[in-house]
mmCIF file of C-alpha atoms in Angstrom:
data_model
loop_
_atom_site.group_PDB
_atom_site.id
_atom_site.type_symbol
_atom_site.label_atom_id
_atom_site.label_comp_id
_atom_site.label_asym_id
_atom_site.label_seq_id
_atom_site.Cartn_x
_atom_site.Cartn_y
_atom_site.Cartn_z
ATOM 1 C CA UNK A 11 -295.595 -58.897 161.400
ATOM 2 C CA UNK A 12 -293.882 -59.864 164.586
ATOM 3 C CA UNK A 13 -290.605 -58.456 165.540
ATOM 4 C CA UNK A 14 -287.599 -60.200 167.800
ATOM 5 C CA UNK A 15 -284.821 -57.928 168.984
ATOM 6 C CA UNK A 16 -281.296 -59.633 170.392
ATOM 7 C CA UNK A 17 -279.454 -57.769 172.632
ATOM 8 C CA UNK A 18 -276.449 -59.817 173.444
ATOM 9 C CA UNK A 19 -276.103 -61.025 169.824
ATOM 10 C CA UNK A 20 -276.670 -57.514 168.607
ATOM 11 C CA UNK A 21 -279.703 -58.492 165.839
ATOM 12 C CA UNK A 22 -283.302 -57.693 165.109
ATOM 13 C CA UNK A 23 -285.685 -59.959 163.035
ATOM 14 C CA UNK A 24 -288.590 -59.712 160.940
ATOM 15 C CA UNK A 25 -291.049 -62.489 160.937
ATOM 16 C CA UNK A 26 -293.901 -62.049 157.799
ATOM 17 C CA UNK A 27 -296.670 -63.750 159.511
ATOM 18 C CA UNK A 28 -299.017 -63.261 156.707
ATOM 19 C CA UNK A 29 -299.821 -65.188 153.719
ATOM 20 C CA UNK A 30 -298.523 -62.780 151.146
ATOM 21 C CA UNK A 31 -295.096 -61.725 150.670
ATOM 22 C CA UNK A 32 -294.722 -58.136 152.647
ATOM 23 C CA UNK A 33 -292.178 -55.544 151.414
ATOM 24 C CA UNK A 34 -289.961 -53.360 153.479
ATOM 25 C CA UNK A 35 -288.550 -51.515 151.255
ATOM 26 C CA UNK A 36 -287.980 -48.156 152.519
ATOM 27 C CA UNK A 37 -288.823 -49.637 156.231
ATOM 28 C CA UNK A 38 -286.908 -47.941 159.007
ATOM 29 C CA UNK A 39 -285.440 -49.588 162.154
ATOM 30 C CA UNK A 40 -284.515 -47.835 164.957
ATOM 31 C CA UNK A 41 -282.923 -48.442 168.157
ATOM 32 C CA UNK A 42 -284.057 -45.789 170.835
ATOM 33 C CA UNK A 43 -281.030 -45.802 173.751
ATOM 34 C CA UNK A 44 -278.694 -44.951 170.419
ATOM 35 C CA UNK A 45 -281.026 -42.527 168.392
ATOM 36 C CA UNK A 46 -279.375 -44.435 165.786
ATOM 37 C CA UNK A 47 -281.665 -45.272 162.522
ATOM 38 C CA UNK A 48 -281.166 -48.261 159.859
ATOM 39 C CA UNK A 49 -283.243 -47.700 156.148
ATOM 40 C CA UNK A 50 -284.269 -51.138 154.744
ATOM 41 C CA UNK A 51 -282.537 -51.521 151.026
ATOM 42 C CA UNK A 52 -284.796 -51.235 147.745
ATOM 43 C CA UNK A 53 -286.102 -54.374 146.799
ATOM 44 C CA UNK A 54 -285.994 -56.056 149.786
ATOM 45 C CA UNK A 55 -289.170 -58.206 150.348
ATOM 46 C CA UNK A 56 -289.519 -60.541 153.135
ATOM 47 C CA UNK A 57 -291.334 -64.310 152.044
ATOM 48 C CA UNK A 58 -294.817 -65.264 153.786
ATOM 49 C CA UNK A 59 -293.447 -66.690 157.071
ATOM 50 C CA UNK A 60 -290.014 -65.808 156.456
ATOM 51 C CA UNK A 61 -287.680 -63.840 159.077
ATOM 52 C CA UNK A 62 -285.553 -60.865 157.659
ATOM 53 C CA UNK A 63 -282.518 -60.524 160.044
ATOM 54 C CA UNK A 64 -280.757 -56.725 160.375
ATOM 55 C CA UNK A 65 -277.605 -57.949 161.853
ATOM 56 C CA UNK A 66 -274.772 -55.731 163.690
ATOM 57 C CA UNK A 67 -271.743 -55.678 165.877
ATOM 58 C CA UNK A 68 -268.163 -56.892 165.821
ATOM 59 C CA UNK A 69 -267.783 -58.865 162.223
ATOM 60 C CA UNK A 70 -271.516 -58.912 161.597
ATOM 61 C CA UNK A 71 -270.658 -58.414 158.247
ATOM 62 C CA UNK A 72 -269.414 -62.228 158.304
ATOM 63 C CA UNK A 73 -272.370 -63.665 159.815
ATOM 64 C CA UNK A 74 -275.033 -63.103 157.063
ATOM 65 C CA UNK A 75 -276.213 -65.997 155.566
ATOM 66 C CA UNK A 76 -278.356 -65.391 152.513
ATOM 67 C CA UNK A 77 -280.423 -61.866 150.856
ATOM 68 C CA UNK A 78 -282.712 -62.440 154.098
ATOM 69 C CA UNK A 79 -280.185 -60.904 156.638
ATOM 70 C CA UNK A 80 -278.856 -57.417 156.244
ATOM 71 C CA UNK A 81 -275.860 -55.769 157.603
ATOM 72 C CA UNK A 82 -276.284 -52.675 159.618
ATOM 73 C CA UNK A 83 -272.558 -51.840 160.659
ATOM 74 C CA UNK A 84 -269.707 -53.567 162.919
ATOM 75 C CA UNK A 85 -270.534 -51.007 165.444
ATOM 76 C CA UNK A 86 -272.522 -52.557 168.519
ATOM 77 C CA UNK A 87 -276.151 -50.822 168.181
ATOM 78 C CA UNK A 88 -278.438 -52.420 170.677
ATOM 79 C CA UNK A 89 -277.100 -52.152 174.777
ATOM 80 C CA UNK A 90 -276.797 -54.946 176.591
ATOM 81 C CA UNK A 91 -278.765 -53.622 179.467
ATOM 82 C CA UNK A 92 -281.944 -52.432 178.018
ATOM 83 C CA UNK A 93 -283.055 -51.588 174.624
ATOM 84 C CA UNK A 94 -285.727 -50.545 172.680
ATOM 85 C CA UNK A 95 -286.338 -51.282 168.757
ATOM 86 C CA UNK A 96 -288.929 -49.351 166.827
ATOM 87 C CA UNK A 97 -290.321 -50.556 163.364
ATOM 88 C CA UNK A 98 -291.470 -47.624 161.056
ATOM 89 C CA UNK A 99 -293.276 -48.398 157.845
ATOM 90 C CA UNK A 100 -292.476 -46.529 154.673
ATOM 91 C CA UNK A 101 -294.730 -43.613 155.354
ATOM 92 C CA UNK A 102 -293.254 -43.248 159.113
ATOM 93 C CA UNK A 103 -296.196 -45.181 160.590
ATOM 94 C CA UNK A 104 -295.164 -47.056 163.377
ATOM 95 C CA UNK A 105 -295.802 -50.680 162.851
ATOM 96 C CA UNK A 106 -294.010 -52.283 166.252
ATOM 97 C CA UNK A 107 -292.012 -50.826 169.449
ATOM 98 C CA UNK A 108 -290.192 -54.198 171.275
ATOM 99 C CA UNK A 109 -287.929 -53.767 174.324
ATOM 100 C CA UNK A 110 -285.953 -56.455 176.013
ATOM 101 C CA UNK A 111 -283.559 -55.982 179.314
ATOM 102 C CA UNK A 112 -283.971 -53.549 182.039
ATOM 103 C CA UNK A 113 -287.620 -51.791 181.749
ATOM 104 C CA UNK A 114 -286.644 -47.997 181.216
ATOM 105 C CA UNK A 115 -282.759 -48.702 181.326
ATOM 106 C CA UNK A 116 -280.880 -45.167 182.054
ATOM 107 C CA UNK A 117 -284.160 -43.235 181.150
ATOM 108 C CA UNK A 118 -283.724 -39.407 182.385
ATOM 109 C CA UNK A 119 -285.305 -37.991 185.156
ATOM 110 C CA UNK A 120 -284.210 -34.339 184.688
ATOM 111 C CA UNK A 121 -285.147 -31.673 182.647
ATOM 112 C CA UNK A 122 -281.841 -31.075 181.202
ATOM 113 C CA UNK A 123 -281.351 -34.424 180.119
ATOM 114 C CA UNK A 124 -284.597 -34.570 177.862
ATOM 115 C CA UNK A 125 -282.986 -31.582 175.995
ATOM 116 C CA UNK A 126 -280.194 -33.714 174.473
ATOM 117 C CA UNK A 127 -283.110 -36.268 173.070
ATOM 118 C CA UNK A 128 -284.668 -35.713 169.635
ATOM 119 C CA UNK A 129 -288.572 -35.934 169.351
ATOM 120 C CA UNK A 130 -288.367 -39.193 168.083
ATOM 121 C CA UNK A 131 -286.502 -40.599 170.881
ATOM 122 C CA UNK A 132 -288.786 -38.727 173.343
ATOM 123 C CA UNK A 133 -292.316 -39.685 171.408
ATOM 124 C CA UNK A 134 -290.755 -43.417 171.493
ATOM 125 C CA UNK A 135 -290.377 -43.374 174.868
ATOM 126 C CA UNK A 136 -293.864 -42.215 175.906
ATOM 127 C CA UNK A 137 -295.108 -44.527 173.733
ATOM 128 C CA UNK A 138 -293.122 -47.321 175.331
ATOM 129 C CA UNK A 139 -294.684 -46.524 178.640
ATOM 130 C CA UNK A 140 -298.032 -46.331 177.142
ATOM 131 C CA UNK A 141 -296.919 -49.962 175.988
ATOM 132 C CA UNK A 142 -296.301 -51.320 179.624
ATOM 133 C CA UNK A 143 -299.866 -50.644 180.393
ATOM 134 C CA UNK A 144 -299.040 -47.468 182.414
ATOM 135 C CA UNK A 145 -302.144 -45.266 182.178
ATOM 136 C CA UNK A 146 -301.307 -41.893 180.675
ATOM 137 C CA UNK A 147 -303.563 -38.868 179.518
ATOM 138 C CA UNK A 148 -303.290 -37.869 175.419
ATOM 139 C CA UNK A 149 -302.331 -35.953 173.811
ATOM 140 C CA UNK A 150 -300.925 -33.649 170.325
ATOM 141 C CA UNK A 151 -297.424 -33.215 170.433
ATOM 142 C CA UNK A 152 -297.109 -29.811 168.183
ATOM 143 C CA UNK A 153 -293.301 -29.205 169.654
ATOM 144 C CA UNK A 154 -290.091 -31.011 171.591
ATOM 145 C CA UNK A 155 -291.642 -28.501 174.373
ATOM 146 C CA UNK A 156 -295.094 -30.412 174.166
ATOM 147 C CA UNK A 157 -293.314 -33.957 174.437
ATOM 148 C CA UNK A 158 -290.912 -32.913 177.228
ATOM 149 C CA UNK A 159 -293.962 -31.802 179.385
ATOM 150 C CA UNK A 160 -295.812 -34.676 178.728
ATOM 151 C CA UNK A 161 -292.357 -37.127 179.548
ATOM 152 C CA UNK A 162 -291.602 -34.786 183.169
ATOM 153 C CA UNK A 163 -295.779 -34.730 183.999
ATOM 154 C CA UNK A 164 -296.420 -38.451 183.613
ATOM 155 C CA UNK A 165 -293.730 -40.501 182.631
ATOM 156 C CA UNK A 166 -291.170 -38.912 185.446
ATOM 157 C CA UNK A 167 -293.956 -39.790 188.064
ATOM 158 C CA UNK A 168 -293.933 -43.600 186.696
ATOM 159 C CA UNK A 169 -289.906 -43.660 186.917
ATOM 160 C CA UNK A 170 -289.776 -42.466 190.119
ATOM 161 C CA UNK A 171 -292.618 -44.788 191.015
ATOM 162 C CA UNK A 172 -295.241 -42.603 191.771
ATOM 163 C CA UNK A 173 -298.870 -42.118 190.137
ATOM 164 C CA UNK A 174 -299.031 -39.059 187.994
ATOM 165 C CA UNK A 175 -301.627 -36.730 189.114
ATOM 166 C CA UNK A 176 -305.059 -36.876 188.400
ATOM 167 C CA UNK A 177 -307.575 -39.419 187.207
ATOM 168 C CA UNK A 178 -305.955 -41.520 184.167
ATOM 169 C CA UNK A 179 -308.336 -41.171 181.154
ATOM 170 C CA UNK A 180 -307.295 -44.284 178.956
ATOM 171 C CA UNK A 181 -304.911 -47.232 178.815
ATOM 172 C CA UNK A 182 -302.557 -47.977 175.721
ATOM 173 C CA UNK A 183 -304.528 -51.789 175.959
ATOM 174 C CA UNK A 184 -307.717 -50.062 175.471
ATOM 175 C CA UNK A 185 -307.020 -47.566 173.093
ATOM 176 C CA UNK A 186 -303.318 -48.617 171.176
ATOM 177 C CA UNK A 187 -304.401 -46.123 168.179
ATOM 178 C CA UNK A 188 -303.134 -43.523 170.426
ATOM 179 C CA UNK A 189 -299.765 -44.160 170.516
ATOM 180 C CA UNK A 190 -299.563 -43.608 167.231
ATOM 181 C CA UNK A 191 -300.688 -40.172 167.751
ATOM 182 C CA UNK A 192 -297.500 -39.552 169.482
ATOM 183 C CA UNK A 193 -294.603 -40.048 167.113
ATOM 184 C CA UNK A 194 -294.604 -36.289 165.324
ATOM 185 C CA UNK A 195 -295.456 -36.756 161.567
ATOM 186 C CA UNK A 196 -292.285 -34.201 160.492
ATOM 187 C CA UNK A 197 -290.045 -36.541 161.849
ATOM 188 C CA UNK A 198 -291.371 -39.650 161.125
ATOM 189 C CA UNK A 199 -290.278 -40.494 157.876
ATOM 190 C CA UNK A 200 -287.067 -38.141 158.690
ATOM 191 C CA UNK A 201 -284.638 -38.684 161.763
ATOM 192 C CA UNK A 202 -281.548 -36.565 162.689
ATOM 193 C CA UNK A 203 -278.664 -37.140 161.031
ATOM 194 C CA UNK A 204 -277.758 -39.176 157.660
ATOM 195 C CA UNK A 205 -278.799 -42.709 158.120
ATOM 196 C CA UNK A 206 -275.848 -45.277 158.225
ATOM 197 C CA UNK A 207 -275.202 -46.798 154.414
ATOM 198 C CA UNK A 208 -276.056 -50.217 153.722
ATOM 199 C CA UNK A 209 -273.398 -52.949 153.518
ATOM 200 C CA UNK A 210 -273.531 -55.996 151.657
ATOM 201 C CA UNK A 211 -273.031 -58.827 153.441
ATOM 202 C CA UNK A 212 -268.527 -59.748 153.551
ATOM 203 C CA UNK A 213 -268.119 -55.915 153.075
ATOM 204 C CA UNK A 214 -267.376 -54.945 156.189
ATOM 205 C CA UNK A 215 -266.249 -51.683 157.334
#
């Protein structure tokens, strides 16, 4: 799949680039500067070279055209800024991170800060870096301690523009399997808080 994320017109898409129809049921979307998490519907299954639209903001409940857009909520999700949209498979496997606008928009740089995050905001974020090529070491996350001294050791460094200490032992373009190391398993397939309900398209709320 390839994924398309809008931040002005506050919508992420879904293209099925393969030649079999793919479904998402039980797919999560989430958008990282919000730690704010959308569950795909049952049934839904997205045509071979189709696009499956998850649509938001001010009367996005109006704007769906169709069972291939979905409403999300008439809140705004995705800043205008800077954003970044992660695509989670059924199992919690990641399947695609995308971020548009300002690289690293309003990331924290203090210690404090991180401890407001939830793992899965922090894990998407070092995997974002990882994403931009940035050279970082590996590693097992077994707590929110682990991840927060991984995020103030190397990603810090890389805000701040600075090289993190020490010899780099892999890139994300040489070895992408490890990001998905990084997102913990016992919150993949579970974030915090309830998920937002689905809407049907001219139900807004």
């Amino acid at each position: 799949v390839t994924t398309k994320l809008d931040l002005v017109r506050d919508f992420f898409e879904v293209h099925n680039s393969g030649s079999q129809p793919l479904s998402v049921e039980g797919w999560q979307l989430f958008s990282l500067t919000g730690n704010q998490h959308y569950f795909f519907p049952k049934d839904t299954v997205i045509p071979s070279q189709k696009n499956l639209v998850v649509r938001s903001g001010h009367h996005s409940d109006l704007q769906c055209q169709g069972p291939l857009e979905l409403h999300w909520t008439n809140r705004y999700i995705w800043n205008n800024d800077g954003d970044t949209a992660a695509l989670l498979d059924a199992t919690g496997q990641v399947v695609q991170v995308i971020s548009e606008g300002k690289p690293f928009h309003n990331w924290p740089t203090e210690i404090d800060k991180l401890d407001r995050l939830t793992n899965t905001q922090l894990a998407l974020m070092i995997m974002q870096a990882l994403g931009h090529g940035h050279e970082l070491k590996p590693f097992n996350p077994r707590s929110k301690e682990d991840l927060i001294s991984v995020y103030m050791q190397q990603v810090v460094p890389m805000l701040k523009g600075l090289d993190p200490k020490g010899p780099p032992e892999y890139s994300y373009a040489t070895y992408p399997d490890a990001a998905l190391k990084l997102l913990p398993s016992n919150e993949a397939v579970q974030f915090a808080g309830e998920a937002d309900p689905v809407i049907p398209c001219g139900g807004g709320r």
